[in-house]
mmCIF file with all atom_site columns, C-alpha atoms in Angstrom:
data_model
loop_
_atom_site.group_PDB
_atom_site.id
_atom_site.type_symbol
_atom_site.label_atom_id
_atom_site.label_alt_id
_atom_site.label_comp_id
_atom_site.label_asym_id
_atom_site.label_entity_id
_atom_site.label_seq_id
_atom_site.pdbx_PDB_ins_code
_atom_site.Cartn_x
_atom_site.Cartn_y
_atom_site.Cartn_z
_atom_site.occupancy
_atom_site.B_iso_or_equiv
_atom_site.pdbx_formal_charge
_atom_site.auth_seq_id
_atom_site.auth_comp_id
_atom_site.auth_asym_id
_atom_site.auth_atom_id
_atom_site.pdbx_PDB_model_num
ATOM 1   C CA . MET A 1 1   ? -18.598 -2.576  -20.003 1.00 0.00 ? 109 MET A CA 1
ATOM 2   C CA . ASN A 1 2   ? -18.135 -1.697  -16.412 1.00 0.00 ? 110 ASN A CA 1
ATOM 3   C CA . ALA A 1 3   ? -19.292 -3.922  -13.877 1.00 0.00 ? 111 ALA A CA 1
ATOM 4   C CA . THR A 1 4   ? -22.155 -2.362  -11.650 1.00 0.00 ? 112 THR A CA 1
ATOM 5   C CA . SER A 1 5   ? -23.133 -3.127  -8.218  1.00 0.00 ? 113 SER A CA 1
ATOM 6   C CA . GLY A 1 6   ? -26.486 -4.336  -6.848  1.00 0.00 ? 114 GLY A CA 1
ATOM 7   C CA . GLU A 1 7   ? -27.751 -3.417  -3.405  1.00 0.00 ? 115 GLU A CA 1
ATOM 8   C CA . PRO A 1 8   ? -25.176 -1.075  -1.494  1.00 0.00 ? 116 PRO A CA 1
ATOM 9   C CA . ALA A 1 9   ? -22.422 -2.826  -0.014  1.00 0.00 ? 117 ALA A CA 1
ATOM 10  C CA . ASN A 1 10  ? -21.859 -2.337  3.677   1.00 0.00 ? 118 ASN A CA 1
ATOM 11  C CA . THR A 1 11  ? -19.842 -5.281  4.719   1.00 0.00 ? 119 THR A CA 1
ATOM 12  C CA . THR A 1 12  ? -17.170 -4.189  7.236   1.00 0.00 ? 120 THR A CA 1
ATOM 13  C CA . GLY A 1 13  ? -13.921 -5.720  8.435   1.00 0.00 ? 121 GLY A CA 1
ATOM 14  C CA . LEU A 1 14  ? -10.832 -4.934  10.412  1.00 0.00 ? 122 LEU A CA 1
ATOM 15  C CA . VAL A 1 15  ? -7.167  -5.037  9.675   1.00 0.00 ? 123 VAL A CA 1
ATOM 16  C CA . ARG A 1 16  ? -5.801  -7.451  12.474  1.00 0.00 ? 124 ARG A CA 1
ATOM 17  C CA . SER A 1 17  ? -2.190  -6.767  11.569  1.00 0.00 ? 125 SER A CA 1
ATOM 18  C CA . VAL A 1 18  ? 0.211   -5.221  8.799   1.00 0.00 ? 126 VAL A CA 1
ATOM 19  C CA . CYS A 1 19  ? 3.067   -7.473  7.681   1.00 0.00 ? 127 CYS A CA 1
ATOM 20  C CA . VAL A 1 20  ? 6.263   -6.657  5.713   1.00 0.00 ? 128 VAL A CA 1
ATOM 21  C CA . LEU A 1 21  ? 9.435   -8.345  4.779   1.00 0.00 ? 129 LEU A CA 1
ATOM 22  C CA . HIS A 1 22  ? 11.339  -9.603  7.927   1.00 0.00 ? 130 HIS A CA 1
ATOM 23  C CA . ALA A 1 23  ? 14.103  -11.352 6.161   1.00 0.00 ? 131 ALA A CA 1
ATOM 24  C CA . VAL A 1 24  ? 15.004  -12.735 2.849   1.00 0.00 ? 132 VAL A CA 1
ATOM 25  C CA . ARG A 1 25  ? 15.382  -16.541 3.038   1.00 0.00 ? 133 ARG A CA 1
ATOM 26  C CA . ASP A 1 26  ? 16.671  -19.402 1.056   1.00 0.00 ? 134 ASP A CA 1
ATOM 27  C CA . SER A 1 27  ? 13.672  -20.585 -0.774  1.00 0.00 ? 135 SER A CA 1
ATOM 28  C CA . GLY A 1 28  ? 14.694  -24.276 -0.743  1.00 0.00 ? 136 GLY A CA 1
ATOM 29  C CA . THR A 1 29  ? 13.605  -24.588 -4.447  1.00 0.00 ? 137 THR A CA 1
ATOM 30  C CA . ARG A 1 30  ? 15.729  -24.531 -7.604  1.00 0.00 ? 138 ARG A CA 1
ATOM 31  C CA . ARG A 1 31  ? 13.328  -22.220 -9.544  1.00 0.00 ? 139 ARG A CA 1
ATOM 32  C CA . VAL A 1 32  ? 13.994  -19.119 -7.342  1.00 0.00 ? 140 VAL A CA 1
ATOM 33  C CA . PRO A 1 33  ? 16.926  -19.129 -4.635  1.00 0.00 ? 141 PRO A CA 1
ATOM 34  C CA . ILE A 1 34  ? 15.549  -16.581 -2.482  1.00 0.00 ? 142 ILE A CA 1
ATOM 35  C CA . THR A 1 35  ? 12.355  -15.638 -1.108  1.00 0.00 ? 143 THR A CA 1
ATOM 36  C CA . GLY A 1 36  ? 10.545  -12.837 0.800   1.00 0.00 ? 144 GLY A CA 1
ATOM 37  C CA . ILE A 1 37  ? 7.872   -14.983 2.326   1.00 0.00 ? 145 ILE A CA 1
ATOM 38  C CA . ASP A 1 38  ? 9.059   -14.323 5.815   1.00 0.00 ? 146 ASP A CA 1
ATOM 39  C CA . LYS A 1 39  ? 6.708   -11.352 6.764   1.00 0.00 ? 147 LYS A CA 1
ATOM 40  C CA . ARG A 1 40  ? 6.097   -10.116 10.179  1.00 0.00 ? 148 ARG A CA 1
ATOM 41  C CA . PRO A 1 41  ? 3.820   -7.607  11.867  1.00 0.00 ? 149 PRO A CA 1
ATOM 42  C CA . VAL A 1 42  ? 4.698   -3.873  12.220  1.00 0.00 ? 150 VAL A CA 1
ATOM 43  C CA . ASP A 1 43  ? 3.173   -1.486  14.810  1.00 0.00 ? 151 ASP A CA 1
ATOM 44  C CA . GLU A 1 44  ? 3.441   1.730   12.753  1.00 0.00 ? 152 GLU A CA 1
ATOM 45  C CA . ALA A 1 45  ? 1.297   2.757   9.937   1.00 0.00 ? 153 ALA A CA 1
ATOM 46  C CA . VAL A 1 46  ? 2.795   1.709   6.399   1.00 0.00 ? 154 VAL A CA 1
ATOM 47  C CA . HIS A 1 47  ? 2.377   3.453   2.952   1.00 0.00 ? 155 HIS A CA 1
ATOM 48  C CA . VAL A 1 48  ? 0.625   1.287   0.438   1.00 0.00 ? 156 VAL A CA 1
ATOM 49  C CA . GLY A 1 49  ? 1.570   2.181   -3.052  1.00 0.00 ? 157 GLY A CA 1
ATOM 50  C CA . VAL A 1 50  ? 0.613   0.834   -6.382  1.00 0.00 ? 158 VAL A CA 1
ATOM 51  C CA . LEU A 1 51  ? 3.346   -1.824  -6.195  1.00 0.00 ? 159 LEU A CA 1
ATOM 52  C CA . GLY A 1 52  ? 2.676   -2.810  -2.617  1.00 0.00 ? 160 GLY A CA 1
ATOM 53  C CA . LEU A 1 53  ? 3.691   -1.849  0.904   1.00 0.00 ? 161 LEU A CA 1
ATOM 54  C CA . THR A 1 54  ? 6.755   0.238   1.930   1.00 0.00 ? 162 THR A CA 1
ATOM 55  C CA . GLY A 1 55  ? 9.273   -2.099  3.387   1.00 0.00 ? 163 GLY A CA 1
ATOM 56  C CA . ASP A 1 56  ? 7.919   -5.089  1.529   1.00 0.00 ? 164 ASP A CA 1
ATOM 57  C CA . ARG A 1 57  ? 9.692   -7.184  -0.972  1.00 0.00 ? 165 ARG A CA 1
ATOM 58  C CA . GLN A 1 58  ? 8.876   -9.923  -3.699  1.00 0.00 ? 166 GLN A CA 1
ATOM 59  C CA . CYS A 1 59  ? 11.800  -12.016 -4.705  1.00 0.00 ? 167 CYS A CA 1
ATOM 60  C CA . ASP A 1 60  ? 9.859   -14.022 -7.348  1.00 0.00 ? 168 ASP A CA 1
ATOM 61  C CA . THR A 1 61  ? 8.555   -11.347 -9.314  1.00 0.00 ? 169 THR A CA 1
ATOM 62  C CA . GLU A 1 62  ? 7.230   -13.497 -12.094 1.00 0.00 ? 170 GLU A CA 1
ATOM 63  C CA . HIS A 1 63  ? 4.574   -14.892 -9.916  1.00 0.00 ? 171 HIS A CA 1
ATOM 64  C CA . HIS A 1 64  ? 4.286   -12.286 -7.010  1.00 0.00 ? 172 HIS A CA 1
ATOM 65  C CA . GLY A 1 65  ? 3.922   -8.557  -6.856  1.00 0.00 ? 173 GLY A CA 1
ATOM 66  C CA . GLY A 1 66  ? 3.245   -6.036  -9.560  1.00 0.00 ? 174 GLY A CA 1
ATOM 67  C CA . ARG A 1 67  ? 0.178   -3.890  -10.115 1.00 0.00 ? 175 ARG A CA 1
ATOM 68  C CA . PHE A 1 68  ? -2.386  -6.741  -9.829  1.00 0.00 ? 176 PHE A CA 1
ATOM 69  C CA . LYS A 1 69  ? -0.687  -8.592  -6.904  1.00 0.00 ? 177 LYS A CA 1
ATOM 70  C CA . ALA A 1 70  ? 0.517   -5.450  -4.804  1.00 0.00 ? 178 ALA A CA 1
ATOM 71  C CA . VAL A 1 71  ? -1.284  -6.637  -1.666  1.00 0.00 ? 179 VAL A CA 1
ATOM 72  C CA . TYR A 1 72  ? -1.884  -10.192 -0.340  1.00 0.00 ? 180 TYR A CA 1
ATOM 73  C CA . VAL A 1 73  ? -4.531  -10.712 2.303   1.00 0.00 ? 181 VAL A CA 1
ATOM 74  C CA . TYR A 1 74  ? -5.493  -13.602 4.411   1.00 0.00 ? 182 TYR A CA 1
ATOM 75  C CA . GLY A 1 75  ? -8.443  -13.966 6.763   1.00 0.00 ? 183 GLY A CA 1
ATOM 76  C CA . ASP A 1 76  ? -7.856  -14.813 10.419  1.00 0.00 ? 184 ASP A CA 1
ATOM 77  C CA . ASP A 1 77  ? -10.723 -17.419 10.483  1.00 0.00 ? 185 ASP A CA 1
ATOM 78  C CA . GLU A 1 78  ? -9.047  -19.215 7.692   1.00 0.00 ? 186 GLU A CA 1
ATOM 79  C CA . ALA A 1 79  ? -5.567  -19.186 9.308   1.00 0.00 ? 187 ALA A CA 1
ATOM 80  C CA . GLN A 1 80  ? -7.081  -20.371 12.706  1.00 0.00 ? 188 GLN A CA 1
ATOM 81  C CA . ARG A 1 81  ? -8.667  -23.366 10.845  1.00 0.00 ? 189 ARG A CA 1
ATOM 82  C CA . TRP A 1 82  ? -5.176  -24.250 9.741   1.00 0.00 ? 190 TRP A CA 1
ATOM 83  C CA . ALA A 1 83  ? -3.777  -23.818 13.169  1.00 0.00 ? 191 ALA A CA 1
ATOM 84  C CA . THR A 1 84  ? -6.257  -26.098 14.777  1.00 0.00 ? 192 THR A CA 1
ATOM 85  C CA . GLU A 1 85  ? -5.852  -28.774 12.034  1.00 0.00 ? 193 GLU A CA 1
ATOM 86  C CA . LEU A 1 86  ? -2.095  -28.645 12.136  1.00 0.00 ? 194 LEU A CA 1
ATOM 87  C CA . GLY A 1 87  ? -1.843  -28.276 15.857  1.00 0.00 ? 195 GLY A CA 1
ATOM 88  C CA . ARG A 1 88  ? 0.594   -25.276 15.785  1.00 0.00 ? 196 ARG A CA 1
ATOM 89  C CA . GLU A 1 89  ? 0.518   -21.710 16.091  1.00 0.00 ? 197 GLU A CA 1
ATOM 90  C CA . LEU A 1 90  ? 0.651   -19.705 12.661  1.00 0.00 ? 198 LEU A CA 1
ATOM 91  C CA . PRO A 1 91  ? 1.441   -16.185 13.535  1.00 0.00 ? 199 PRO A CA 1
ATOM 92  C CA . ASP A 1 92  ? 0.195   -13.216 11.584  1.00 0.00 ? 200 ASP A CA 1
ATOM 93  C CA . GLY A 1 93  ? 2.417   -13.098 8.388   1.00 0.00 ? 201 GLY A CA 1
ATOM 94  C CA . TRP A 1 94  ? 2.949   -16.872 8.256   1.00 0.00 ? 202 TRP A CA 1
ATOM 95  C CA . PHE A 1 95  ? 1.010   -17.222 4.955   1.00 0.00 ? 203 PHE A CA 1
ATOM 96  C CA . GLY A 1 96  ? 3.321   -14.514 3.413   1.00 0.00 ? 204 GLY A CA 1
ATOM 97  C CA . GLU A 1 97  ? 0.241   -12.254 3.809   1.00 0.00 ? 205 GLU A CA 1
ATOM 98  C CA . ASN A 1 98  ? 0.581   -8.379  4.062   1.00 0.00 ? 206 ASN A CA 1
ATOM 99  C CA . LEU A 1 99  ? -2.705  -7.972  5.846   1.00 0.00 ? 207 LEU A CA 1
ATOM 100 C CA . ARG A 1 100 ? -4.312  -10.460 8.220   1.00 0.00 ? 208 ARG A CA 1
ATOM 101 C CA . LEU A 1 101 ? -7.912  -9.532  8.164   1.00 0.00 ? 209 LEU A CA 1
ATOM 102 C CA . CYS A 1 102 ? -10.809 -10.230 10.624  1.00 0.00 ? 210 CYS A CA 1
ATOM 103 C CA . GLY A 1 103 ? -14.643 -10.007 9.545   1.00 0.00 ? 211 GLY A CA 1
ATOM 104 C CA . ILE A 1 104 ? -14.017 -10.603 5.763   1.00 0.00 ? 212 ILE A CA 1
ATOM 105 C CA . ALA A 1 105 ? -13.668 -13.963 4.115   1.00 0.00 ? 213 ALA A CA 1
ATOM 106 C CA . THR A 1 106 ? -10.934 -13.043 1.871   1.00 0.00 ? 214 THR A CA 1
ATOM 107 C CA . THR A 1 107 ? -11.319 -16.165 -0.315  1.00 0.00 ? 215 THR A CA 1
ATOM 108 C CA . ASP A 1 108 ? -14.839 -15.560 -0.729  1.00 0.00 ? 216 ASP A CA 1
ATOM 109 C CA . ALA A 1 109 ? -14.551 -11.930 -1.769  1.00 0.00 ? 217 ALA A CA 1
ATOM 110 C CA . VAL A 1 110 ? -15.813 -11.092 -5.177  1.00 0.00 ? 218 VAL A CA 1
ATOM 111 C CA . ILE A 1 111 ? -13.222 -10.509 -7.992  1.00 0.00 ? 219 ILE A CA 1
ATOM 112 C CA . GLY A 1 112 ? -13.480 -6.524  -8.534  1.00 0.00 ? 220 GLY A CA 1
ATOM 113 C CA . GLU A 1 113 ? -14.800 -5.994  -5.007  1.00 0.00 ? 221 GLU A CA 1
ATOM 114 C CA . ARG A 1 114 ? -13.519 -2.586  -3.680  1.00 0.00 ? 222 ARG A CA 1
ATOM 115 C CA . TRP A 1 115 ? -12.407 -1.942  -0.144  1.00 0.00 ? 223 TRP A CA 1
ATOM 116 C CA . ARG A 1 116 ? -11.952 1.518   1.573   1.00 0.00 ? 224 ARG A CA 1
ATOM 117 C CA . VAL A 1 117 ? -9.276  0.864   4.217   1.00 0.00 ? 225 VAL A CA 1
ATOM 118 C CA . GLY A 1 118 ? -8.797  3.098   7.209   1.00 0.00 ? 226 GLY A CA 1
ATOM 119 C CA . ASP A 1 119 ? -9.330  6.922   6.830   1.00 0.00 ? 227 ASP A CA 1
ATOM 120 C CA . GLY A 1 120 ? -6.162  7.746   4.991   1.00 0.00 ? 228 GLY A CA 1
ATOM 121 C CA . GLY A 1 121 ? -7.620  7.352   1.467   1.00 0.00 ? 229 GLY A CA 1
ATOM 122 C CA . LEU A 1 122 ? -6.388  3.700   0.776   1.00 0.00 ? 230 LEU A CA 1
ATOM 123 C CA . VAL A 1 123 ? -8.566  1.892   -1.752  1.00 0.00 ? 231 VAL A CA 1
ATOM 124 C CA . LEU A 1 124 ? -8.003  -1.775  -2.700  1.00 0.00 ? 232 LEU A CA 1
ATOM 125 C CA . GLU A 1 125 ? -9.728  -3.992  -5.471  1.00 0.00 ? 233 GLU A CA 1
ATOM 126 C CA . VAL A 1 126 ? -9.729  -7.841  -5.369  1.00 0.00 ? 234 VAL A CA 1
ATOM 127 C CA . THR A 1 127 ? -7.929  -9.235  -8.225  1.00 0.00 ? 235 THR A CA 1
ATOM 128 C CA . GLY A 1 128 ? -7.816  -12.965 -7.649  1.00 0.00 ? 236 GLY A CA 1
ATOM 129 C CA . PRO A 1 129 ? -6.456  -16.175 -5.854  1.00 0.00 ? 237 PRO A CA 1
ATOM 130 C CA . ARG A 1 130 ? -2.977  -16.856 -4.495  1.00 0.00 ? 238 ARG A CA 1
ATOM 131 C CA . THR A 1 131 ? -1.450  -19.855 -6.282  1.00 0.00 ? 239 THR A CA 1
ATOM 132 C CA . PRO A 1 132 ? 0.466   -22.043 -3.743  1.00 0.00 ? 240 PRO A CA 1
ATOM 133 C CA . CYS A 1 133 ? 4.039   -22.764 -4.733  1.00 0.00 ? 241 CYS A CA 1
ATOM 134 C CA . GLY A 1 134 ? 6.937   -24.926 -3.834  1.00 0.00 ? 242 GLY A CA 1
ATOM 135 C CA . THR A 1 135 ? 8.426   -22.179 -1.730  1.00 0.00 ? 243 THR A CA 1
ATOM 136 C CA . PHE A 1 136 ? 5.360   -21.948 0.426   1.00 0.00 ? 244 PHE A CA 1
ATOM 137 C CA . GLY A 1 137 ? 5.664   -25.684 0.849   1.00 0.00 ? 245 GLY A CA 1
ATOM 138 C CA . VAL A 1 138 ? 9.234   -25.496 2.121   1.00 0.00 ? 246 VAL A CA 1
ATOM 139 C CA . TRP A 1 139 ? 8.447   -22.641 4.354   1.00 0.00 ? 247 TRP A CA 1
ATOM 140 C CA . SER A 1 140 ? 5.629   -24.480 5.878   1.00 0.00 ? 248 SER A CA 1
ATOM 141 C CA . GLY A 1 141 ? 7.550   -27.490 6.940   1.00 0.00 ? 249 GLY A CA 1
ATOM 142 C CA . GLU A 1 142 ? 4.299   -29.499 6.400   1.00 0.00 ? 250 GLU A CA 1
ATOM 143 C CA . PRO A 1 143 ? 4.188   -32.723 4.562   1.00 0.00 ? 251 PRO A CA 1
ATOM 144 C CA . GLY A 1 144 ? 2.186   -32.312 1.057   1.00 0.00 ? 252 GLY A CA 1
ATOM 145 C CA . TRP A 1 145 ? 1.559   -28.740 2.263   1.00 0.00 ? 253 TRP A CA 1
ATOM 146 C CA . VAL A 1 146 ? 0.931   -27.256 -1.426  1.00 0.00 ? 254 VAL A CA 1
ATOM 147 C CA . ARG A 1 147 ? -1.368  -29.794 -2.366  1.00 0.00 ? 255 ARG A CA 1
ATOM 148 C CA . ARG A 1 148 ? -3.371  -29.595 0.960   1.00 0.00 ? 256 ARG A CA 1
ATOM 149 C CA . PHE A 1 149 ? -3.644  -25.841 0.677   1.00 0.00 ? 257 PHE A CA 1
ATOM 150 C CA . ALA A 1 150 ? -4.989  -26.115 -2.839  1.00 0.00 ? 258 ALA A CA 1
ATOM 151 C CA . ALA A 1 151 ? -7.428  -28.789 -2.107  1.00 0.00 ? 259 ALA A CA 1
ATOM 152 C CA . ARG A 1 152 ? -8.852  -26.608 0.865   1.00 0.00 ? 260 ARG A CA 1
ATOM 153 C CA . GLY A 1 153 ? -9.167  -23.758 -1.487  1.00 0.00 ? 261 GLY A CA 1
ATOM 154 C CA . ASP A 1 154 ? -8.690  -21.132 1.256   1.00 0.00 ? 262 ASP A CA 1
ATOM 155 C CA . THR A 1 155 ? -6.123  -19.201 -0.830  1.00 0.00 ? 263 THR A CA 1
ATOM 156 C CA . GLY A 1 156 ? -6.746  -15.673 0.430   1.00 0.00 ? 264 GLY A CA 1
ATOM 157 C CA . ALA A 1 157 ? -6.754  -12.925 -1.991  1.00 0.00 ? 265 ALA A CA 1
ATOM 158 C CA . TYR A 1 158 ? -4.485  -10.640 -4.010  1.00 0.00 ? 266 TYR A CA 1
ATOM 159 C CA . LEU A 1 159 ? -5.563  -6.973  -4.502  1.00 0.00 ? 267 LEU A CA 1
ATOM 160 C CA . LYS A 1 160 ? -4.420  -3.953  -6.451  1.00 0.00 ? 268 LYS A CA 1
ATOM 161 C CA . VAL A 1 161 ? -4.247  -0.321  -5.226  1.00 0.00 ? 269 VAL A CA 1
ATOM 162 C CA . LEU A 1 162 ? -6.771  2.049   -6.669  1.00 0.00 ? 270 LEU A CA 1
ATOM 163 C CA . ALA A 1 163 ? -5.878  4.955   -4.328  1.00 0.00 ? 271 ALA A CA 1
ATOM 164 C CA . GLU A 1 164 ? -2.640  5.079   -2.363  1.00 0.00 ? 272 GLU A CA 1
ATOM 165 C CA . GLY A 1 165 ? -2.606  5.663   1.201   1.00 0.00 ? 273 GLY A CA 1
ATOM 166 C CA . PRO A 1 166 ? -1.446  4.257   4.753   1.00 0.00 ? 274 PRO A CA 1
ATOM 167 C CA . VAL A 1 167 ? -2.626  1.121   6.598   1.00 0.00 ? 275 VAL A CA 1
ATOM 168 C CA . ARG A 1 168 ? -2.075  0.157   10.200  1.00 0.00 ? 276 ARG A CA 1
ATOM 169 C CA . ALA A 1 169 ? -3.496  -2.552  12.482  1.00 0.00 ? 277 ALA A CA 1
ATOM 170 C CA . GLY A 1 170 ? -6.968  -1.752  13.631  1.00 0.00 ? 278 GLY A CA 1
ATOM 171 C CA . ASP A 1 171 ? -7.927  -0.038  10.453  1.00 0.00 ? 279 ASP A CA 1
ATOM 172 C CA . ARG A 1 172 ? -11.606 -0.565  9.535   1.00 0.00 ? 280 ARG A CA 1
ATOM 173 C CA . ILE A 1 173 ? -12.348 -1.971  5.976   1.00 0.00 ? 281 ILE A CA 1
ATOM 174 C CA . VAL A 1 174 ? -15.619 -1.060  4.125   1.00 0.00 ? 282 VAL A CA 1
ATOM 175 C CA . VAL A 1 175 ? -16.749 -3.027  1.326   1.00 0.00 ? 283 VAL A CA 1
ATOM 176 C CA . GLU A 1 176 ? -18.046 -0.116  -1.202  1.00 0.00 ? 284 GLU A CA 1
ATOM 177 C CA . HIS A 1 177 ? -18.692 -2.068  -4.494  1.00 0.00 ? 285 HIS A CA 1
ATOM 178 C CA . VAL A 1 178 ? -19.470 -5.588  -5.283  1.00 0.00 ? 286 VAL A CA 1
ATOM 179 C CA . PRO A 1 179 ? -19.676 -6.519  -8.965  1.00 0.00 ? 287 PRO A CA 1
ATOM 180 C CA . GLU A 1 180 ? -22.812 -8.180  -10.139 1.00 0.00 ? 288 GLU A CA 1
ATOM 181 C CA . HIS A 1 181 ? -21.115 -11.164 -11.436 1.00 0.00 ? 289 HIS A CA 1
ATOM 182 C CA . ARG A 1 182 ? -20.501 -12.463 -7.913  1.00 0.00 ? 290 ARG A CA 1
ATOM 183 C CA . VAL A 1 183 ? -17.567 -14.550 -9.199  1.00 0.00 ? 291 VAL A CA 1
ATOM 184 C CA . THR A 1 184 ? -15.496 -14.955 -5.889  1.00 0.00 ? 292 THR A CA 1
ATOM 185 C CA . VAL A 1 185 ? -11.792 -15.746 -5.532  1.00 0.00 ? 293 VAL A CA 1
ATOM 186 C CA . ARG A 1 186 ? -12.722 -19.241 -4.528  1.00 0.00 ? 294 ARG A CA 1
ATOM 187 C CA . ASP A 1 187 ? -15.072 -19.740 -7.636  1.00 0.00 ? 295 ASP A CA 1
ATOM 188 C CA . LEU A 1 188 ? -12.201 -18.934 -9.937  1.00 0.00 ? 296 LEU A CA 1
ATOM 189 C CA . PHE A 1 189 ? -9.475  -21.143 -8.066  1.00 0.00 ? 297 PHE A CA 1
ATOM 190 C CA . THR A 1 190 ? -11.859 -24.018 -7.957  1.00 0.00 ? 298 THR A CA 1
ATOM 191 C CA . GLY A 1 191 ? -13.618 -23.532 -11.367 1.00 0.00 ? 299 GLY A CA 1
ATOM 192 C CA . ARG A 1 192 ? -17.067 -23.868 -10.206 1.00 0.00 ? 300 ARG A CA 1
ATOM 193 C CA . ASP A 1 193 ? -19.865 -22.132 -12.009 1.00 0.00 ? 301 ASP A CA 1
ATOM 194 C CA . PRO A 1 194 ? -18.100 -21.574 -15.390 1.00 0.00 ? 302 PRO A CA 1
ATOM 195 C CA . GLU A 1 195 ? -21.189 -19.816 -16.720 1.00 0.00 ? 303 GLU A CA 1
ATOM 196 C CA . ARG A 1 196 ? -20.773 -17.033 -14.007 1.00 0.00 ? 304 ARG A CA 1
ATOM 197 C CA . ILE A 1 197 ? -17.133 -16.844 -14.790 1.00 0.00 ? 305 ILE A CA 1
ATOM 198 C CA . ALA A 1 198 ? -18.166 -16.225 -18.479 1.00 0.00 ? 306 ALA A CA 1
ATOM 199 C CA . VAL A 1 199 ? -20.199 -13.369 -17.337 1.00 0.00 ? 307 VAL A CA 1
ATOM 200 C CA . MET A 1 200 ? -17.281 -11.925 -15.211 1.00 0.00 ? 308 MET A CA 1
ATOM 201 C CA . LEU A 1 201 ? -15.287 -11.961 -18.635 1.00 0.00 ? 309 LEU A CA 1
ATOM 202 C CA . GLU A 1 202 ? -17.870 -9.838  -20.290 1.00 0.00 ? 310 GLU A CA 1
ATOM 203 C CA . GLN A 1 203 ? -18.613 -7.483  -17.435 1.00 0.00 ? 311 GLN A CA 1
ATOM 204 C CA . GLN A 1 204 ? -15.299 -6.912  -15.464 1.00 0.00 ? 312 GLN A CA 1
ATOM 205 C CA . ASP A 1 205 ? -12.743 -4.523  -16.990 1.00 0.00 ? 313 ASP A CA 1
ATOM 206 C CA . ASP A 1 206 ? -9.027  -4.562  -16.244 1.00 0.00 ? 314 ASP A CA 1
ATOM 207 C CA . LEU A 1 207 ? -8.733  -8.335  -15.073 1.00 0.00 ? 315 LEU A CA 1
ATOM 208 C CA . SER A 1 208 ? -5.248  -9.239  -14.472 1.00 0.00 ? 316 SER A CA 1
ATOM 209 C CA . PRO A 1 209 ? -3.825  -11.136 -17.397 1.00 0.00 ? 317 PRO A CA 1
ATOM 210 C CA . SER A 1 210 ? -3.160  -14.293 -15.315 1.00 0.00 ? 318 SER A CA 1
ATOM 211 C CA . VAL A 1 211 ? -6.834  -14.012 -13.911 1.00 0.00 ? 319 VAL A CA 1
ATOM 212 C CA . ALA A 1 212 ? -8.240  -13.638 -17.413 1.00 0.00 ? 320 ALA A CA 1
ATOM 213 C CA . ASP A 1 213 ? -6.437  -16.564 -18.697 1.00 0.00 ? 321 ASP A CA 1
ATOM 214 C CA . LYS A 1 214 ? -7.430  -18.584 -15.957 1.00 0.00 ? 322 LYS A CA 1
ATOM 215 C CA . ALA A 1 215 ? -11.090 -17.592 -16.321 1.00 0.00 ? 323 ALA A CA 1
ATOM 216 C CA . ARG A 1 216 ? -10.924 -18.327 -20.129 1.00 0.00 ? 324 ARG A CA 1
ATOM 217 C CA . ARG A 1 217 ? -9.628  -21.862 -19.454 1.00 0.00 ? 325 ARG A CA 1
ATOM 218 C CA . ARG A 1 218 ? -12.329 -22.398 -16.886 1.00 0.00 ? 326 ARG A CA 1
ATOM 219 C CA . VAL A 1 219 ? -14.941 -21.409 -19.274 1.00 0.00 ? 327 VAL A CA 1
ATOM 220 C CA . ALA A 1 220 ? -13.382 -23.626 -21.805 1.00 0.00 ? 328 ALA A CA 1
ATOM 221 C CA . GLY A 1 221 ? -13.316 -26.559 -19.651 1.00 0.00 ? 329 GLY A CA 1
ATOM 222 C CA . GLN A 1 222 ? -9.648  -26.768 -19.948 1.00 0.00 ? 330 GLN A CA 1
ATOM 223 C CA . LYS A 1 223 ? -7.122  -27.757 -17.181 1.00 0.00 ? 331 LYS A CA 1
ATOM 224 C CA . VAL A 1 224 ? -5.949  -24.832 -14.916 1.00 0.00 ? 332 VAL A CA 1
ATOM 225 C CA . LYS A 1 225 ? -2.605  -25.286 -13.102 1.00 0.00 ? 333 LYS A CA 1
ATOM 226 C CA . VAL A 1 226 ? -3.019  -24.728 -9.462  1.00 0.00 ? 334 VAL A CA 1
ATOM 227 C CA . GLU A 1 227 ? 0.485   -25.163 -8.404  1.00 0.00 ? 335 GLU A CA 1
ATOM 228 C CA . TYR A 1 228 ? 3.868   -24.242 -9.973  1.00 0.00 ? 336 TYR A CA 1
#
């Protein structure tokens, strides 16, 4: 059955920056030789289609991209916490994100939450967490980065595109719908509250295959891989 919303959603946020592929890099890992993690902000509006942003690229298509991971977003508050802890600047795009956001805690967004972005018709839906990988660890240059990132749990969120449209820095984001199950991206990543995760499985249509599998494992109390 379809998830329904409770009180009208009125949360708003802002697109701080729009980031697309700057250069293909050596991944530094054996599993995938190249990576598109090097994303940089652009000034112009960028079209967002069902498979992502024009001008962007995912090299590891097994784990990135596709309909359920078309757009990756990261919150500026989360980025600044890491910048303070690491004692270095983490520019927009450093996390491999397509959109750096202000005013919305991306990791604490509810799976199935729908966002209207800007005034050009773009509508996005939150699908699940980002799983940190070895390539991200190499890119960061920080010791033990993948485990540290996973332990913090500020994963950011993947989104799918419900309605195509343009996006540019400064666009307003309006949260138009929040499913009643209230399972957040963080909840699924950490596995807290498996009873609510079970409700999500019953209520939420069109979960990504990887999210549905992770949710079933959480409910069953099975181990879920948080690194690959």
